[in-house]
PDB file of C-alpha atoms in Angstrom:
ATOM      1  CA  PRO T   1      80.209  66.322 224.556  1.00  0.00           C
ATOM      2  CA  CYS T   2      78.964  68.794 221.991  1.00  0.00           C
ATOM      3  CA  ARG T   3      75.193  68.879 221.613  1.00  0.00           C
ATOM      4  CA  ALA T   4      74.140  69.640 218.057  1.00  0.00           C
ATOM      5  CA  SER T   5      71.094  71.827 217.930  1.00  0.00           C
ATOM      6  CA  ALA T   6      71.248  73.987 214.839  1.00  0.00           C
ATOM      7  CA  LEU T   7      71.295  72.859 211.243  1.00  0.00           C
ATOM      8  CA  LEU T   8      72.120  74.797 208.128  1.00  0.00           C
ATOM      9  CA  PHE T   9      71.382  73.023 204.866  1.00  0.00           C
ATOM     10  CA  ALA T  10      73.632  73.843 201.928  1.00  0.00           C
ATOM     11  CA  GLY T  11      72.469  71.875 198.937  1.00  0.00           C
ATOM     12  CA  ALA T  12      73.006  68.181 199.627  1.00  0.00           C
ATOM     13  CA  ARG T  13      75.483  68.947 202.396  1.00  0.00           C
ATOM     14  CA  THR T  14      74.279  69.359 205.990  1.00  0.00           C
ATOM     15  CA  LEU T  15      76.256  71.560 208.331  1.00  0.00           C
ATOM     16  CA  VAL T  16      75.797  71.097 212.065  1.00  0.00           C
ATOM     17  CA  ALA T  17      76.622  73.863 214.516  1.00  0.00           C
ATOM     18  CA  ALA T  18      77.017  73.437 218.257  1.00  0.00           C
ATOM     19  CA  ARG T  19      74.509  75.255 220.470  1.00  0.00           C
ATOM     20  CA  ALA T  20      75.486  78.756 221.441  1.00  0.00           C
ATOM     21  CA  ALA T  21      73.821  81.366 223.634  1.00  0.00           C
ATOM     22  CA  THR T  22      73.171  83.703 220.697  1.00  0.00           C
ATOM     23  CA  LEU T  23      72.556  83.044 217.020  1.00  0.00           C
ATOM     24  CA  PRO T  24      75.718  83.083 214.877  1.00  0.00           C
ATOM     25  CA  THR T  25      76.594  86.062 212.711  1.00  0.00           C
ATOM     26  CA  THR T  26      79.278  84.211 210.776  1.00  0.00           C
ATOM     27  CA  LEU T  27      77.478  82.054 208.259  1.00  0.00           C
ATOM     28  CA  PRO T  28      78.992  79.070 206.459  1.00  0.00           C
ATOM     29  CA  THR T  29      78.043  79.718 202.823  1.00  0.00           C
ATOM     30  CA  ALA T  30      75.794  81.834 200.637  1.00  0.00           C
ATOM     31  CA  ASP T  31      74.464  78.542 199.201  1.00  0.00           C
ATOM     32  CA  THR T  32      72.630  77.732 202.432  1.00  0.00           C
ATOM     33  CA  THR T  33      69.035  76.899 201.570  1.00  0.00           C
ATOM     34  CA  ALA T  34      67.421  76.499 205.008  1.00  0.00           C
ATOM     35  CA  ILE T  35      68.060  77.812 208.505  1.00  0.00           C
ATOM     36  CA  SER T  36      66.783  76.006 211.579  1.00  0.00           C
ATOM     37  CA  TYR T  37      67.624  77.138 215.112  1.00  0.00           C
ATOM     38  CA  HIS T  38      64.360  76.299 216.856  1.00  0.00           C
ATOM     39  CA  GLY T  39      63.559  75.413 220.439  1.00  0.00           C
ATOM     40  CA  GLN T  40      67.024  75.874 221.933  1.00  0.00           C
ATOM     41  CA  SER T  41      66.580  78.990 224.116  1.00  0.00           C
ATOM     42  CA  TYR T  42      68.789  81.188 221.953  1.00  0.00           C
ATOM     43  CA  THR T  43      68.871  84.786 223.185  1.00  0.00           C
ATOM     44  CA  GLY T  44      69.663  88.122 221.601  1.00  0.00           C
ATOM     45  CA  THR T  45      68.533  89.457 218.261  1.00  0.00           C
ATOM     46  CA  ILE T  46      68.098  87.973 214.809  1.00  0.00           C
ATOM     47  CA  PRO T  47      71.359  88.697 212.959  1.00  0.00           C
ATOM     48  CA  THR T  48      71.033  91.000 209.947  1.00  0.00           C
ATOM     49  CA  GLU T  49      73.545  88.682 208.248  1.00  0.00           C
ATOM     50  CA  PHE T  50      70.743  86.140 207.744  1.00  0.00           C
ATOM     51  CA  GLY T  51      69.540  88.495 204.979  1.00  0.00           C
ATOM     52  CA  LEU T  52      72.653  87.555 202.982  1.00  0.00           C
ATOM     53  CA  LEU T  53      71.430  83.973 202.573  1.00  0.00           C
ATOM     54  CA  THR T  54      69.555  84.791 199.378  1.00  0.00           C
ATOM     55  CA  LYS T  55      69.112  81.120 198.430  1.00  0.00           C
ATOM     56  CA  ALA T  56      67.266  80.333 201.665  1.00  0.00           C
ATOM     57  CA  THR T  57      63.775  78.949 201.142  1.00  0.00           C
ATOM     58  CA  GLY T  58      62.994  78.531 204.848  1.00  0.00           C
ATOM     59  CA  MET T  59      63.895  79.920 208.257  1.00  0.00           C
ATOM     60  CA  ASN T  60      62.829  78.341 211.547  1.00  0.00           C
ATOM     61  CA  LEU T  61      63.682  80.391 214.646  1.00  0.00           C
ATOM     62  CA  LYS T  62      60.574  79.510 216.671  1.00  0.00           C
ATOM     63  CA  ARG T  63      60.558  78.720 220.415  1.00  0.00           C
ATOM     64  CA  ASN T  64      63.623  80.659 221.546  1.00  0.00           C
ATOM     65  CA  ASP T  65      64.170  83.756 223.677  1.00  0.00           C
ATOM     66  CA  LEU T  66      64.942  86.140 220.812  1.00  0.00           C
ATOM     67  CA  THR T  67      64.313  89.846 221.385  1.00  0.00           C
ATOM     68  CA  GLY T  68      64.458  93.058 219.382  1.00  0.00           C
ATOM     69  CA  THR T  69      63.155  93.615 215.895  1.00  0.00           C
ATOM     70  CA  ILE T  70      62.869  91.510 212.770  1.00  0.00           C
ATOM     71  CA  PRO T  71      65.682  92.758 210.500  1.00  0.00           C
ATOM     72  CA  THR T  72      64.485  94.365 207.274  1.00  0.00           C
ATOM     73  CA  GLN T  73      67.307  92.464 205.522  1.00  0.00           C
ATOM     74  CA  ILE T  74      65.188  89.304 205.824  1.00  0.00           C
ATOM     75  CA  GLY T  75      63.137  90.837 203.003  1.00  0.00           C
ATOM     76  CA  HIS T  76      66.058  90.017 200.681  1.00  0.00           C
ATOM     77  CA  LEU T  77      65.235  86.315 200.997  1.00  0.00           C
ATOM     78  CA  VAL T  78      62.921  86.356 197.992  1.00  0.00           C
ATOM     79  CA  LEU T  79      62.899  82.544 197.629  1.00  0.00           C
ATOM     80  CA  MET T  80      61.392  82.121 201.092  1.00  0.00           C
ATOM     81  CA  SER T  81      57.637  81.844 201.205  1.00  0.00           C
ATOM     82  CA  SER T  82      55.611  80.018 203.825  1.00  0.00           C
ATOM     83  CA  LYS T  83      58.491  78.457 205.743  1.00  0.00           C
ATOM     84  CA  PHE T  84      59.302  81.427 207.978  1.00  0.00           C
ATOM     85  CA  TRP T  85      58.680  80.712 211.659  1.00  0.00           C
ATOM     86  CA  LEU T  86      59.368  83.195 214.476  1.00  0.00           C
ATOM     87  CA  TYR T  87      56.599  82.435 216.968  1.00  0.00           C
ATOM     88  CA  GLU T  88      57.200  81.923 220.698  1.00  0.00           C
ATOM     89  CA  ASN T  89      59.922  84.564 220.966  1.00  0.00           C
ATOM     90  CA  SER T  90      59.896  88.029 222.535  1.00  0.00           C
ATOM     91  CA  LEU T  91      60.244  90.136 219.400  1.00  0.00           C
ATOM     92  CA  SER T  92      59.109  93.712 219.878  1.00  0.00           C
ATOM     93  CA  SER T  93      58.416  95.218 216.488  1.00  0.00           C
ATOM     94  CA  ALA T  94      55.837  95.222 213.792  1.00  0.00           C
ATOM     95  CA  ILE T  95      56.484  93.051 210.764  1.00  0.00           C
ATOM     96  CA  PRO T  96      58.759  95.023 208.398  1.00  0.00           C
ATOM     97  CA  THR T  97      57.144  96.037 205.107  1.00  0.00           C
ATOM     98  CA  GLU T  98      60.067  94.373 203.288  1.00  0.00           C
ATOM     99  CA  LEU T  99      58.669  90.992 204.368  1.00  0.00           C
ATOM    100  CA  GLY T 100      55.476  91.766 202.487  1.00  0.00           C
ATOM    101  CA  LYS T 101      57.450  91.328 199.250  1.00  0.00           C
ATOM    102  CA  LEU T 102      58.067  87.642 200.005  1.00  0.00           C
ATOM    103  CA  VAL T 103      55.854  85.328 198.009  1.00  0.00           C
TER     104      VAL T 103
END
């Protein structure tokens, strides 16, 4: 059986992705408004492709085993404000200055 663990919200439509070892780099649609891949022990880095989801208002990647840096491309998500969760990972960089532009 396929265990659903990650949701991408695209308007009124909900897309469900099966759990994978790393976060996906192929994204379903530019109309995605929220990203939630939390608490599933994903490994690897945060894909720079997430920065293409310019309609995203929230991103929840907390409680995984993500490593590396926070991509500067996330700063392109200008609609995202307080719903950006990365805690309980093993990220190794400072917060990119591009994220300071998010309101």
